[in-house]
GROMACS .gro file of C-alpha atoms in nm:
model
  110
    1MET     CA    1   8.040   2.244   7.062
    2ILE     CA    2   8.074   2.070   6.724
    3LEU     CA    3   7.801   1.841   6.587
    4ARG     CA    4   7.946   1.528   6.424
    5CYS     CA    5   7.774   1.279   6.195
    6ARG     CA    6   7.704   0.956   6.383
    7LEU     CA    7   7.775   0.750   6.070
    8CYS     CA    8   8.082   0.908   5.903
    9HIS     CA    9   8.205   1.113   6.206
   10ALA     CA   10   8.256   1.426   5.993
   11PRO     CA   11   8.228   1.762   6.172
   12ILE     CA   12   7.907   1.924   6.049
   13ALA     CA   13   7.810   2.231   6.250
   14ALA     CA   14   7.871   2.443   6.556
   15CYS     CA   15   7.595   2.449   6.816
   16ASP     CA   16   7.519   2.597   7.156
   17PRO     CA   17   7.422   2.321   7.403
   18ALA     CA   18   7.166   2.552   7.566
   19ARG     CA   19   6.973   2.570   7.237
   20LEU     CA   20   6.955   2.191   7.188
   21ILE     CA   21   6.599   2.150   7.312
   22PRO     CA   22   6.358   1.919   7.126
   23PRO     CA   23   6.195   1.955   6.889
   24LEU     CA   24   6.519   2.043   6.710
   25THR     CA   25   6.526   2.268   6.406
   26SER     CA   26   6.803   2.307   6.151
   27ALA     CA   27   6.830   2.677   6.246
   28VAL     CA   28   6.988   2.577   6.581
   29PHE     CA   29   7.308   2.472   6.402
   30GLU     CA   30   7.559   2.730   6.279
   31PRO     CA   31   7.856   2.714   6.037
   32LEU     CA   32   8.179   2.563   6.168
   33GLU     CA   33   8.363   2.892   6.099
   34PRO     CA   34   8.244   3.250   6.043
   35GLY     CA   35   8.189   3.346   5.680
   36PHE     CA   36   8.070   3.003   5.567
   37PRO     CA   37   7.707   2.920   5.482
   38PRO     CA   38   7.497   2.736   5.742
   39PRO     CA   39   7.527   2.356   5.727
   40PHE     CA   40   7.152   2.311   5.678
   41PRO     CA   41   6.902   2.545   5.512
   42PRO     CA   42   6.713   2.721   5.795
   43ASP     CA   43   6.370   2.630   5.656
   44VAL     CA   44   6.444   2.255   5.645
   45PRO     CA   45   6.294   2.049   5.929
   46TRP     CA   46   6.548   1.861   6.141
   47GLU     CA   47   6.417   1.525   6.016
   48ALA     CA   48   6.518   1.625   5.661
   49ALA     CA   49   6.868   1.753   5.756
   50ARG     CA   50   7.154   1.557   5.601
   51CYS     CA   51   7.527   1.532   5.663
   52PRO     CA   52   7.707   1.720   5.383
   53GLN     CA   53   7.969   1.441   5.361
   54CYS     CA   54   7.775   1.112   5.355
   55ARG     CA   55   7.418   1.244   5.298
   56HIS     CA   56   7.276   1.048   5.592
   57HIS     CA   57   7.086   1.196   5.885
   58PRO     CA   58   7.335   1.324   6.147
   59GLN     CA   59   7.169   1.119   6.426
   60GLY     CA   60   7.180   0.797   6.226
   61TYR     CA   61   6.880   0.569   6.193
   62ALA     CA   62   6.883   0.359   6.511
   63PRO     CA   63   6.581   0.428   6.735
   64ASP     CA   64   6.801   0.486   7.041
   65GLY     CA   65   7.001   0.750   6.851
   66ALA     CA   66   6.707   0.990   6.836
   67LYS     CA   67   6.763   1.094   7.199
   68SER     CA   68   7.125   1.208   7.159
   69LEU     CA   69   7.374   1.378   6.926
   70GLU     CA   70   7.738   1.294   6.852
   71THR     CA   71   7.965   1.588   6.927
   72ASP     CA   72   8.332   1.666   6.971
   73GLN     CA   73   8.266   1.621   7.345
   74GLY     CA   74   8.119   1.272   7.301
   75THR     CA   75   7.756   1.162   7.296
   76TRP     CA   76   7.535   1.453   7.404
   77PRO     CA   77   7.197   1.342   7.549
   78LEU     CA   78   6.905   1.559   7.447
   79PRO     CA   79   6.662   1.672   7.716
   80ALA     CA   80   6.308   1.537   7.704
   81PRO     CA   81   6.064   1.757   7.510
   82GLU     CA   82   5.869   1.999   7.725
   83GLN     CA   83   5.514   1.886   7.795
   84PRO     CA   84   5.240   2.143   7.735
   85GLU     CA   85   5.047   2.269   8.035
   86THR     CA   86   4.714   2.092   8.078
   87GLY     CA   87   4.544   2.391   8.236
   88CYS     CA   88   4.396   2.172   8.510
   89PRO     CA   89   4.523   2.270   8.857
   90ASP     CA   90   4.400   1.939   9.006
   91PRO     CA   91   4.673   1.673   8.963
   92LYS     CA   92   4.428   1.386   9.024
   93PRO     CA   93   4.293   1.212   8.714
   94ALA     CA   94   3.920   1.231   8.652
   95SER     CA   95   3.724   0.946   8.805
   96PRO     CA   96   3.586   0.710   8.541
   97GLY     CA   97   3.270   0.656   8.747
   98PRO     CA   98   3.126   0.346   8.911
   99ILE     CA   99   3.226   0.006   8.779
  100PRO     CA  100   2.919  -0.198   8.683
  101LYS     CA  101   2.890  -0.552   8.822
  102ARG     CA  102   2.823  -0.838   8.589
  103ASP     CA  103   2.542  -1.082   8.656
  104LYS     CA  104   2.737  -1.381   8.528
  105PRO     CA  105   3.110  -1.435   8.520
  106ASN     CA  106   3.262  -1.416   8.176
  107ARG     CA  107   3.344  -1.786   8.123
  108ARG     CA  108   3.356  -2.007   7.824
  109SER     CA  109   3.168  -2.335   7.818
  110ARG     CA  110   3.346  -2.649   7.709
   0.00000   0.00000   0.00000
């Protein structure tokens, strides 16, 4: 699959859809053809990655664009980030305890 810039539509990198799991890293993306350098330096965080053509972020800047990528196959939705295990086997939330009663209702005087 080919990653395209959402703003200038230039082809940027090759990627394996199975590796597109948030949080993304620039190391997930490979050169378009063998023998070329990677499109992004591997030590650069994904938030700092830039399109080599227009120098904008490949996902664009709209808030709804952060959950998908533009590819040669159309818009590719990203899966939700995996939630860490809580370590608590009980799925019920902890009880906050008894609710104290108030002596007087909370009213304003006029």
